[in-house]
Amino acid sequence: MSDAAQPTAAEVRAAAEAVKTALDRHLAAVERRSGEDDPAVSEAFNQLAAAAEAYDELLYDRYDEVTPFEIPGAEDTLPPYAGPDEPNAISVLIRRDYTVAEPQRLLAQAHRVEAAEFDDAGDDDRTPGSLPGALGVLFGEFEPDEIASRHKEFGLEEGDSTLWVTASEEPPEAGEWLESPFEHIDAQHVVCRFDVSAVFDDDEVGGDDDIDFVDEDDQDDEDTDDEELEPLDAER
């Protein structure tokens, strides 16, 4: 941004004062709230969020600095909870994304699992000759949480993940939602959610690449024979 387009120091100061005023208004609205969904509190929250965002942008444009807090926008928040006050059942929805960073390692680990389980059977049809087949073998053998904790052993690289907890009055009937398990989630029944993403780690340089437990000699060698693979317990 050119110097002519930068905000003035006075504009940054005025934005800071607007945040202070919005903070006072928000606190006053909270102190006078008439109920859990008081519209005055919501309006004061939105005004505070807008003032904080404007100040943060001006602060960065003028001084190349940011605030140590972030107020989520309305599009990033869940709707007000409207589920049962005393739920008799909960559902936990988990999504974890991975990149297949080392396909040959993934295939080799799946082969090792198959070899351990079908050593005497000689069932060649069960040998995973493709990546989808290898994924089926590994996710059929190991729990998702174990794969998440050992993903590098399987040639996978972590991406975004999210966990939602939803509440309901009664547990569903057995097999009721198996045909479409993720289609009928009521956002107003979400009790809480936890998200993990690289976009939240802007202050970290390099991310997971900075943590390396592999010897430098191993990094230069792309072979994935059994000597390079960490041992798997196929009897889990």
Backbone as a ProteinNet text record, in pm:
[ID]
protein_1_A
[PRIMARY]
MSDAAQPTAAEVRAAAEAVKTALDRHLAAVERRSGEDDPAVSEAFNQLAAAAEAYDELLYDRYDEVTPFEIPGAEDTLPPYAGPDEPNAISVLIRRDYTVAEPQRLLAQAHRVEAAEFDDAGDDDRTPGSLPGALGVLFGEFEPDEIASRHKEFGLEEGDSTLWVTASEEPPEAGEWLESPFEHIDAQHVVCRFDVSAVFDDDEVGGDDDIDFVDEDDQDDEDTDDEELEPLDAER
[TERTIARY]
85.3	0	89	56	136.7	114.8	212	200.5	75.2	36.1	-80.7	-208.6	-210.4	-331.5	-337.6	-229.5	-228.2	-316.6	-381.2	-459.5	-367.1	-418.7	-340.2	-340.2	-247.9	-243.1	-372.4	-430.2	-554.7	-669.2	-671.7	-776.4	-763.7	-640.9	-620.5	-665.2	-631.4	-671.4	-823.3	-888.4	-1034.4	-1097.2	-1038	-1088.8	-1072.1	-961.4	-939.9	-1043.9	-1075.2	-1177.7	-1314.3	-1340	-1466.9	-1479	-1366.7	-1367.5	-1399.6	-1339.2	-1365.8	-1513.1	-1570.1	-1711.2	-1799.1	-1764.1	-1842	-1831.8	-1714.8	-1699.1	-1792.4	-1797.9	-1885.4	-2031.7	-2070.9	-2209.4	-2242.2	-2148	-2172.1	-2187.9	-2101	-2111.2	-2242.5	-2283	-2408.5	-2526.9	-2523.1	-2632	-2636.9	-2520.2	-2515.1	-2570.3	-2534.5	-2581.4	-2732.6	-2791.5	-2935.6	-3013.9	-2949.3	-3014	-3142.8	-3242.6	-3374.4	-3394.5	-3302.5	-3314.9	-3195.6	-3197.3	-3082.9	-3058.8	-3165.7	-3154.2	-3194.2	-3148.1	-3180.3	-3124.5	-3209.7	-3160.6	-3065.4	-3078.9	-2989.7	-2846.1	-2831.1	-2697.7	-2639	-2722	-2674.1	-2631.4	-2709.4	-2674.6	-2544.9	-2529.6	-2407.2	-2286.8	-2306.9	-2199.6	-2154.9	-2251.6	-2218.6	-2147.2	-2188.5	-2122.7	-1979.4	-1959.9	-1825.2	-1738	-1794.5	-1718.4	-1677.2	-1769	-1738.1	-1631.9	-1643.8	-1546.3	-1408.2	-1403.8	-1275.8	-1210.3	-1291.7	-1236.4	-1181.7	-1254.6	-1208.3	-1077.8	-1070.1	-946.9	-830.1	-855.7	-749.4	-693.2	-780.7	-736.2	-654.6	-703.2	-630.8	-496.4	-494.7	-371.3	-266.4	-312.8	-219.5	-170.4	-264.3	-226.1	-128.9	-147	-62.5	68.7	59.9	176	224.9	155.7	192.2	183.4	82	56.8	-86.9	-112.7	-247.8	-286	-414.6	-462.6	-446.1	-438.2	-419	-549.2	-658.5	-786.4	-859.5	-954.4	-1035.6	-1178.6	-1268.9	-1411.2	-1471.5	-1529	-1579.9	-1695	-1703.1	-1814.9	-1939.2	-2052	-2178.6	-2181.4	-2111.3	-2114.4	-2031.5	-1946.1	-1859.4	-1916.5	-2028.2	-2081.8	-2199.7	-2221.3	-2336.6	-2461.7	-2578.4	-2702.3	-2726.7	-2813.4	-2842	-2888.9	-2842	-2878.1	-3027.1	-3094.9	-3238.5	-3271.6	-3171.1	-3193.1	-3247.5	-3260.9	-3317.1	-3226.9	-3287.5	-3211.2	-3144.5	-3208.8	-3153.2	-3153.1	-3055.9	-3055	-3034.9	-3104.6	-3089.6	-2990.7	-2947	-2852.6	-2771.6	-2651.8	-2569.2	-2511.7	-2477.1	-2406.6	-2277.1	-2169.6	-2039.7	-2003.2	-1991.6	-1958.7	-1815.8	-1735.3	-1593.6	-1558.1	-1490.1	-1430.4	-1282.9	-1198.9	-1054.6	-1008.3	-939.5	-886.8	-738.4	-697.1	-556.6	-514.8	-388	-326.3	-243.9	-256.3	-173.2	-35.7	50.9	182	281.7	271.1	364.5	284.7	238.8	155.9	222.8	353.4	421.4	428.8	446	445.4	307	203.8	67.7	42.9	82.7	65.4	146.2	270.1	355.7	301.4	249.8	193.8	70.4	-12.7	-130.3	-89.6	13.1	63.4	110.1	174.9	226.5	112.7	5.7	-109.6	-171.2	-189.3	-247.4	-159.3	-28.8	62.3	54.6	40.3	32.6	-97.3	-206.7	-337.2	-363.5	-309.4	-342.8	-217.3	-122.8	4.2	-15.7	-105.8	-127.3	-239.1	-319.2	-435.1	-399.1	-297.3	-258.3	-367.7	-447.1	-559.4	-510.4	-471	-417.7	-522.4	-652.2	-756.2	-763.1	-713.2	-716.8	-598.5	-500.7	-382.6	-419	-391.4	-428.1	-335.9	-384.8	-303.2	-327.6	-416.8	-447.8	-454.6	-450	-458.8	-594.4	-706.3	-833.9	-836.8	-779.9	-775.2	-689.4	-575.2	-486.6	-553.8	-624.8	-696.8	-802.9	-871.5	-972	-911.1	-792.3	-724.7	-686.1	-623.1	-571.7	-683.8	-785.7	-894.7	-983.8	-977.5	-1048.9	-975.2	-843.5	-761.6	-743.4	-726.3	-694.4	-810.1	-826.7	-926.8	-888	-987.5	-956.7	-866.9	-885.6	-800.2	-655.9	-634.7	-498.5	-433.8	-510	-456.4	-423.5	-506.6	-479.6	-348.9	-321.7	-200.1	-76.2	-95.8	17.6	15.2	-48.4	-72.7	54.7	166.4	290.3	342.2	314.7	355.8	284.2	165	85.7	100.7	196.7	218.8	115.3	48.8	-55.8	-8.8	-65.6	-37.3	-168.8	-172.7	-296.8	-341.7	-473.6	-534.7	-627.6	-735.7	-832.4	-909.1	-959.2	-1045.9	-1148.1	-1261	-1364.9	-1439.4	-1489	-1567.1	-1690.6	-1807.7	-1934	-2001.6	-2059.1	-2138.6	-2281.8	-2375.9	-2516	-2596.4	-2703.9	-2787.6	-2925.7	-2989.4	-3123.9	-3202.1	-3332.7	-3420.5	-3405.2	-3403.6	-3398.6	-3293.5	-3228.6	-3133.8	-3208.2	-3146.4	-3212.8	-3222.6	-3313.7	-3326.2	-3202.3	-3168.4	-3051.7	-3066.3	-2964.5	-2962.9	-3045.2	-3104.8	-3198.8	-3133.3	-3011.6	-2949.7	-2830.8	-2807.7	-2687	-2681.6	-2796.3	-2794.8	-2746.9	-2773.7	-2729.6	-2694.1	-2578.7	-2546	-2521.2	-2490.3	-2452.2	-2548.7	-2664.4	-2752.8	-2851.9	-2881.9	-2991.9	-2943.1	-2838.1	-2784.8	-2847.2	-2913.8	-2975.1	-2870.1	-2829.8	-2725.1	-2765.4	-2895.9	-2942	-2934.3	-2899.4	-2881	-2733	-2645.8	-2502.6	-2466.6	-2419.6	-2382.8	-2249.5	-2154.5	-2022.8	-1952.5	-1849.8	-1770	-1625.5	-1533.8	-1391.2	-1326.4	-1261.3	-1201.6	-1049.9	-981.6	-836.2	-802.4	-724.4	-689	-560.5	-486.7	-363.8	-392.3	-514.3	-545.4	-543.7	-549.9	-544.7	-401.1	-303.7	-164.1	-78.7	-133	-60.2	69.7	76.5	197.1	305.1	273.1	372.1	428.5	558.5	624.3	657.4	606	641.5	548.4	468.5	374.2	442.4	381.2	433.1	568.3	600.6	728.4	845.9	821.6	929.7	963.8	873.5	895.5	929	1050.7	1094.7	1168.2	1114.5	1175.5	1248.9	1266.4	1331.1	1473.5	1568.1	1707.3	1719.2	1816	1834.7	1867	1939.2	1972.8	1848.3	1746.8	1623.4	1541.5	1552.7	1475.5	1519.9	1647.5	1699.3	1667.3	1618.1	1592.1	1442.3	1385.5	1241.1	1193.8	1285.2	1245.9	1154.8	1058.9	969.2	970	1091.7	1097	1076.3	1068.4	1033.1	1132	1258.1	1357.2	1328.8	1259.9	1231.7	1101.1	1011.2	880.4	883.5	813.3	803.6	715.1	745.5	669.2	524.1	434.7	293.7	248.4	155.7	96.3	-33.4	-30.5	-148.3	-248.5	-219	-312.1	-396.9	-404.1	-484.3	-631.6
-118.6	0	123.8	223.2	344.4	429.4	523.1	611.2	696.6	736.4	822.7	751.7	620	543.5	499.1	515.1	470.8	560.6	501.2	583.8	670.9	781.2	870.3	819	869.8	833.3	873.5	986.9	1033	936.8	878.7	783.4	655.4	612.8	493.7	521.8	638.5	676.8	683.4	736.1	746.2	607.2	515.1	378.2	310.6	338.9	283.7	336.9	465.2	523.3	462.2	429.2	366.2	228.3	156.4	25.3	41.3	140.8	164.4	195.4	279	313	190.3	108.5	-12.7	-110.9	-118.3	-204.1	-161.2	-30.7	20.3	-9.9	8.2	-18.7	-166.6	-251	-394.9	-436.4	-386.7	-420.5	-370.1	-248.7	-194.6	-279.3	-324.8	-407.8	-541.6	-599.4	-726	-708.3	-599.6	-575	-555.2	-505.3	-479.4	-586.6	-694.9	-794.5	-845.5	-865.3	-908.3	-1057.9	-1125.9	-1269.6	-1324.3	-1454.6	-1518.4	-1468	-1434.6	-1389.9	-1243.6	-1159.9	-1017.2	-955.3	-897.7	-838.6	-721.4	-650.7	-538.6	-587.5	-704.7	-761.4	-803.4	-864.9	-905.4	-786	-679.1	-558.7	-497	-492.8	-437.3	-524.1	-655.6	-747	-720.3	-706.8	-681.9	-548	-447.4	-317	-325.9	-400.5	-419.1	-495	-597.7	-674.5	-586.8	-504.2	-417.2	-314	-256.6	-156.7	-219.1	-339.2	-406.7	-442.1	-487.1	-522.2	-399.8	-287.4	-164.7	-115.8	-122.2	-80	-169.8	-300.2	-394.7	-367.8	-339.8	-313.5	-184.2	-79.7	47.4	36.8	-37.7	-55.7	-127.1	-225	-300.1	-214.3	-142	-59.4	51.4	106.3	219.1	172.6	74.7	37.2	-107	-181.2	-321.2	-401.4	-375	-445.2	-495.8	-595.7	-650.6	-655.9	-671.3	-684.5	-829.4	-853.9	-991.5	-1067.8	-1013.2	-1083.4	-1078.1	-1169.7	-1175.1	-1202.3	-1118.1	-1138.1	-1199.4	-1319.1	-1383.8	-1307.3	-1310.3	-1248.6	-1333.2	-1275.9	-1346.7	-1474.1	-1472.4	-1589.8	-1703.4	-1674.5	-1776.9	-1839.6	-1788.8	-1836.3	-1929.5	-2019.4	-2107.3	-2030.5	-2071.6	-2007.4	-2037.7	-1961.8	-1987.6	-2131.4	-2191.8	-2330.1	-2340	-2431.6	-2449.9	-2595.5	-2673.4	-2814.1	-2836.1	-2959.9	-2991.7	-2943.5	-2895.5	-2850.6	-2968.1	-3082	-3201.9	-3314.8	-3313.2	-3413.4	-3554.2	-3647	-3787.7	-3859.8	-3792.1	-3854.2	-3744.7	-3778.3	-3686.9	-3760.9	-3684.4	-3738	-3659.5	-3729.4	-3666.2	-3682.6	-3571.8	-3573.8	-3523.9	-3602.4	-3568.9	-3572.2	-3468.7	-3470	-3437.1	-3522	-3498.4	-3510.3	-3409.4	-3414	-3449.3	-3529.3	-3566.5	-3550.1	-3525.7	-3532.9	-3660.5	-3733.5	-3852.8	-3804.4	-3780.9	-3722	-3824.3	-3949.2	-4053.9	-4177.6	-4183.8	-4297.3	-4432.4	-4439.4	-4567.8	-4615.7	-4524.5	-4562.2	-4613	-4546.7	-4589.2	-4731.1	-4756.4	-4889.5	-4994.4	-4959.4	-5055.2	-5091.3	-4993.1	-5021.7	-5109.7	-5084	-5168.9	-5311.5	-5327.4	-5460.3	-5533.2	-5462.5	-5527	-5573.7	-5492.8	-5535.7	-5660.5	-5659	-5774.8	-5898.6	-5879	-5992.9	-6054.7	-5971.8	-6022.7	-6097.5	-6053.8	-6114.3	-6236.4	-6235.3	-6341.1	-6413.8	-6426.7	-6489.6	-6633.5	-6704.3	-6846	-6867.1	-6764.5	-6783.7	-6774.3	-6695	-6678.9	-6620	-6528.2	-6467.8	-6345.6	-6363	-6251.7	-6144.6	-6182.6	-6083.4	-5979.3	-6009.7	-5914.2	-5819	-5840.9	-5755.9	-5618.5	-5510.6	-5376.3	-5329.3	-5329.7	-5287.8	-5144.8	-5073.4	-4935.1	-4854.2	-4723.4	-4637.6	-4649	-4649.6	-4671.7	-4804.1	-4909.3	-5037	-5031.3	-4961.4	-4949.1	-4869.8	-4763.6	-4685.6	-4770.5	-4854.2	-4942.8	-5039.3	-5091.5	-5184.2	-5113.7	-4997.9	-4929.8	-4877.3	-4816.3	-4763.9	-4876.2	-4993.5	-5107.6	-5173.7	-5154.2	-5217.7	-5129.3	-4998.3	-4906.3	-4810.7	-4774.1	-4674.9	-4538.7	-4454.3	-4321.9	-4237.9	-4247.5	-4170.2	-4216.9	-4347.6	-4397.9	-4352.8	-4353.9	-4304.6	-4156.2	-4080.5	-3938	-3915.7	-3998.9	-3981.1	-4037.4	-4128.8	-4193.3	-4168.3	-4059	-4037.8	-4037.6	-3987.9	-3983	-4122.7	-4217.6	-4356.5	-4411.8	-4359.6	-4409.3	-4322.9	-4231.8	-4147.6	-4039	-4000.3	-3899.1	-3769	-3659.4	-3527.2	-3464.8	-3413.7	-3360.4	-3233.1	-3220.3	-3097.6	-3042.1	-2979.1	-2925.1	-3038.4	-3008.7	-3104.8	-3029.5	-3092.5	-3031.8	-3141.3	-3107.1	-3198.6	-3123.4	-3179.9	-3121.6	-3217.4	-3161.7	-3238.9	-3186.8	-3273.8	-3234	-3308.5	-3246.3	-3303.4	-3336.8	-3439.1	-3477.8	-3531.2	-3532.5	-3580.5	-3730.9	-3804.8	-3950	-4003.4	-4112.8	-4172.2	-4226.7	-4223	-4275.8	-4427.7	-4481.3	-4625.9	-4682.1	-4805.5	-4868.6	-4870.6	-4820	-4818.4	-4708.4	-4620.3	-4520.6	-4421.7	-4376.4	-4271.2	-4320.2	-4449.1	-4500.6	-4468.4	-4458.6	-4431.6	-4290	-4194.6	-4055.8	-3994.2	-4030.4	-3993.7	-3844.4	-3767.6	-3627.9	-3527.7	-3572.8	-3483.5	-3406.6	-3453.7	-3394.1	-3341.9	-3262.1	-3203.7	-3066.9	-3051.6	-2924.1	-2839.5	-2729.4	-2645.2	-2590.5	-2576.1	-2524.4	-2629.6	-2752.8	-2857.7	-2885.2	-2805.4	-2821.8	-2759.6	-2843.7	-2796.4	-2722.8	-2778.3	-2716.3	-2772.3	-2700.6	-2748.3	-2705.9	-2785.6	-2758.2	-2773	-2668.1	-2666.4	-2656.5	-2724.8	-2716.3	-2688.6	-2582.5	-2546.6	-2466.7	-2476.8	-2399	-2249.9	-2209.7	-2066.8	-2004	-2087.3	-2035.3	-2021.3	-2062.7	-2065	-1967.8	-1848.3	-1751.5	-1707.4	-1717.6	-1673.3	-1780.1	-1900.5	-2007.4	-2017.2	-2022.3	-2031.4	-2176.7	-2227	-2362.4	-2470.4	-2442.9	-2542.3	-2670.2	-2783.2	-2913.9	-2943	-2871.7	-2898.7	-2861	-2776.7	-2738.6	-2849.7	-2945	-3054.6	-3178.3	-3221.8	-3331.3	-3434.4	-3555.6	-3661.9	-3761.7	-3728.3	-3817.8	-3771	-3865	-3829.1	-3768.9	-3677.9	-3612	-3712.6	-3819.5	-3919.4	-3986.9	-4005.2	-4070.2	-3980.6	-3847.6	-3755.9	-3760.1	-3790.7	-3792.1	-3921.1	-4020.9	-4151.3	-4172.9	-4187.1	-4197.8	-4342.2	-4439	-4578.9	-4601.9	-4689.9	-4721.4	-4870.4	-4930.7	-5073.1	-5094	-5219.8	-5250.1	-5194.3	-5174.1	-5124.7	-4980.5	-4904.7	-4765.3	-4746.3	-4842	-4825.9	-4859.5	-4778.8	-4805.5	-4927.2	-5009.9	-5134.2	-5104.3	-5185.4	-5175.1	-5296.2	-5273	-5384	-5419.5	-5521.9	-5558.4	-5641.6	-5670	-5751.1	-5667.3	-5534.5	-5446.9	-5479.6
0	0	0	-81.7	-88.4	34.3	56.9	172.9	165.4	42.9	27.2	67.4	52	82.4	226.9	301.9	440.4	527.1	627.1	719.2	803.7	848.5	933.9	1076.4	1156.1	1297.3	1367.9	1325.5	1386.9	1356.9	1235.9	1201.2	1283.2	1305.4	1388.4	1530.9	1581.7	1717.4	1729.4	1626.9	1630.1	1628.9	1552.9	1550	1685.2	1752.8	1886.4	1984.5	1973	2060.6	2032.3	1903.9	1868.4	1931.4	1940.8	2006.5	2154.6	2218.5	2361.2	2384.5	2296.6	2310.1	2289.8	2190	2163.2	2278.8	2342.2	2459.7	2572.8	2597.5	2702.8	2672.2	2544.7	2506.2	2519.7	2482.6	2493.7	2639.1	2726.1	2868.1	2926.1	2890.1	2940.7	2893.7	2767	2715.9	2788.6	2816.8	2889.2	3031	3094.1	3231	3237.1	3126.6	3124.9	3049.5	3013.9	2927.2	2989.7	2903.2	2950	2936.9	2872.1	2854.2	2778	2752.7	2689.8	2548.2	2475.1	2336.3	2322.3	2413	2409.3	2281.3	2195	2070	2092.7	2205.5	2233.1	2252.6	2315	2334	2200	2115.8	1983.2	1900.8	1906.9	1830.9	1882.3	2014.8	2072.7	2038.1	2034.2	1995.5	1852.9	1761.3	1621.7	1604	1679.2	1671.7	1723.1	1829.6	1883.4	1784.3	1722	1623.5	1505.8	1457	1343.6	1380.6	1501.2	1544.9	1562.5	1618.9	1639.3	1506.5	1410.3	1278.9	1208.7	1216.9	1152.3	1215.1	1347	1414.7	1378.8	1374.8	1341.7	1202.2	1106.2	970.1	961.9	1027.6	1024.9	1095.6	1207.1	1282.3	1197.1	1123.2	1038.3	921.2	857.5	742.6	781.7	900.8	942.6	1006.9	1095.6	1177.1	1155.1	1067.4	1044	1173.7	1253	1378.5	1380.4	1463.8	1477.2	1624	1649.8	1786.8	1832.7	1963	2013.5	2028.1	1978.7	1990.5	1857.5	1842.5	1721.7	1760.6	1714.2	1739.1	1614.3	1622.3	1501.2	1440.1	1308.9	1240.2	1253.3	1217.2	1232.9	1150.6	1033.2	948.9	1005.6	1105.3	1161.6	1288.4	1336.6	1463.7	1439.9	1533.9	1526.6	1565.4	1516	1560	1707.1	1771.3	1913	1934.2	2040.2	2070.2	2100.3	2033.6	2052.8	2079.5	2120.2	2148.5	2288.4	2328.4	2460.8	2573.6	2681.5	2798.3	2869.8	2866.1	2928.2	2825	2733.5	2625.5	2679	2617.8	2652.8	2562.8	2455.5	2362.4	2294.3	2254.8	2178	2057.6	1956.1	1840.1	1823.3	1791.9	1770.7	1623.8	1553.3	1411	1393.2	1326.5	1310.4	1162.1	1117.8	984.6	998.5	937.3	933.5	789	740.5	604.2	606.5	509.2	495	348.9	328.9	197.4	191.6	81.4	63.4	18.4	115.8	88.1	35.4	80.9	39.3	-1.1	-126.5	-170.2	-153	-181.2	-170.5	-25.8	66.1	208.2	248	200.9	231.3	179.7	55.9	-1.9	74.3	108.5	177.4	314.8	387.1	519.4	507.2	406.9	386.8	350.7	268.4	234.5	359.3	448.3	569.5	659.1	668.6	747.2	686.6	555.4	488.1	502.9	491.5	502.9	641.6	744.2	880.7	905.7	842.9	868.8	780.8	657.8	562.7	514.9	604.6	568.3	523	590	558.6	457.6	434.6	348.2	201.3	169.3	29.7	-55.8	-0.5	-71.9	-146.8	-273.5	-350.7	-376.7	-375.9	-402.2	-292.8	-174.7	-64.9	-66.4	-154.1	-156.9	-211.3	-137	-182.5	-293.8	-418.4	-530.7	-571.6	-502	-534.7	-406.7	-419.7	-301	-231.2	-304.9	-234.5	-158.8	-220.2	-150.5	-26.5	-36	79.8	191.5	155.3	256.1	325.2	246.2	305	404.5	372	462.9	592.6	581.3	700.2	789.5	728.5	810.2	862	799.1	852.9	967.4	972.6	1075.6	1198.4	1176.4	1286.1	1311.2	1438.1	1474.8	1417.3	1381.6	1325.8	1415.7	1548.6	1639	1632.9	1613.6	1604.2	1473.7	1366.6	1240	1251.6	1322.7	1340	1415.2	1515.1	1594.5	1525.6	1427.8	1361	1210.3	1168	1025.4	941.9	997	919.6	887.2	975.2	948.1	825.4	797.6	686.2	561.6	561.7	444.4	426.8	535.1	528.7	592.9	545.1	602.4	645.1	767.6	822.8	752.5	733.1	685.5	793.3	752.7	848.1	915.6	1034.6	1103.4	1185.8	1209.9	1292.6	1367.7	1484.8	1567.7	1616.7	1589.6	1634.4	1731.9	1836.8	1931.7	1924.8	1888.8	1879.9	1985.2	2029.7	2135.4	2079.9	2138.3	2095.5	2214.6	2196.9	2304.4	2325.3	2214.4	2222.2	2124	2157.4	2062.5	1940.8	1822.8	1703.7	1709.1	1630	1619	1549.5	1580.6	1519	1366.6	1298.5	1152.3	1089	1169.8	1117.9	1021.5	1053.8	972.3	889.9	883.5	818.1	669.1	601.9	458.6	427.6	514.8	493.1	628.4	682.8	821.2	844.6	738.9	761	698.5	654.4	578.9	665	781.5	857.6	993	988.5	1111.3	1134.1	1246.4	1283.2	1354.5	1292.7	1350.8	1487.7	1512.2	1641.1	1751.7	1716	1816.8	1842.5	1782.9	1805.5	1940.3	2031.6	2165.3	2160.4	2087.2	2076.4	1954.2	1907.6	1796.2	1817.5	1765	1779.2	1642.5	1594.9	1462.4	1472.2	1382.6	1372.2	1226	1202.7	1065.5	1065.4	956.1	942.2	938.5	905.4	900.2	1038.7	1143.9	1279.9	1329.6	1247.4	1291.2	1211.1	1183.4	1102.1	1167	1301.3	1370.2	1371.5	1320.9	1316.6	1176.3	1165.4	1036.4	1007.5	896	854.3	903.6	1008.1	1058.7	1098.7	1061.9	1100.1	1037.7	927.4	862.3	951.5	1053.4	1143.4	1241.3	1260.2	1352.8	1271.5	1282.3	1196.7	1280.4	1284	1361.4	1272.3	1144.9	1050.1	1026.8	1024.9	998	859.9	843.9	715.4	606	640.3	539	485.3	571.8	530.1	438.8	457.2	376	231.6	207.3	70.2	-1.6	71.3	13.2	6.6	-113.4	-129.2	-128.7	-108.3	-102.9	15.9	4.8	117.1	143.6	141.8	173.1	321.9	363.6	501.9	601.3	561.2	655.8	695	607.8	637.4	713	706.6	766.2	913.6	991.9	1134.2	1155.1	1253.6	1273.4	1307.7	1253.3	1282.5	1362.5	1450.6	1525.8	1456	1374.8	1294.3	1372.9	1498.5	1578.1	1669.1	1641.8	1728.8	1714.1
[MASK]
++++++++++++++++++++++++++++++++++++++++++++++++++++++++++++++++++++++++++++++++++++++++++++++++++++++++++++++++++++++++++++++++++++++++++++++++++++++++++++++++++++++++++++++++++++++++++++++++++++++++++++++++++++++++++++++++++++++++++++

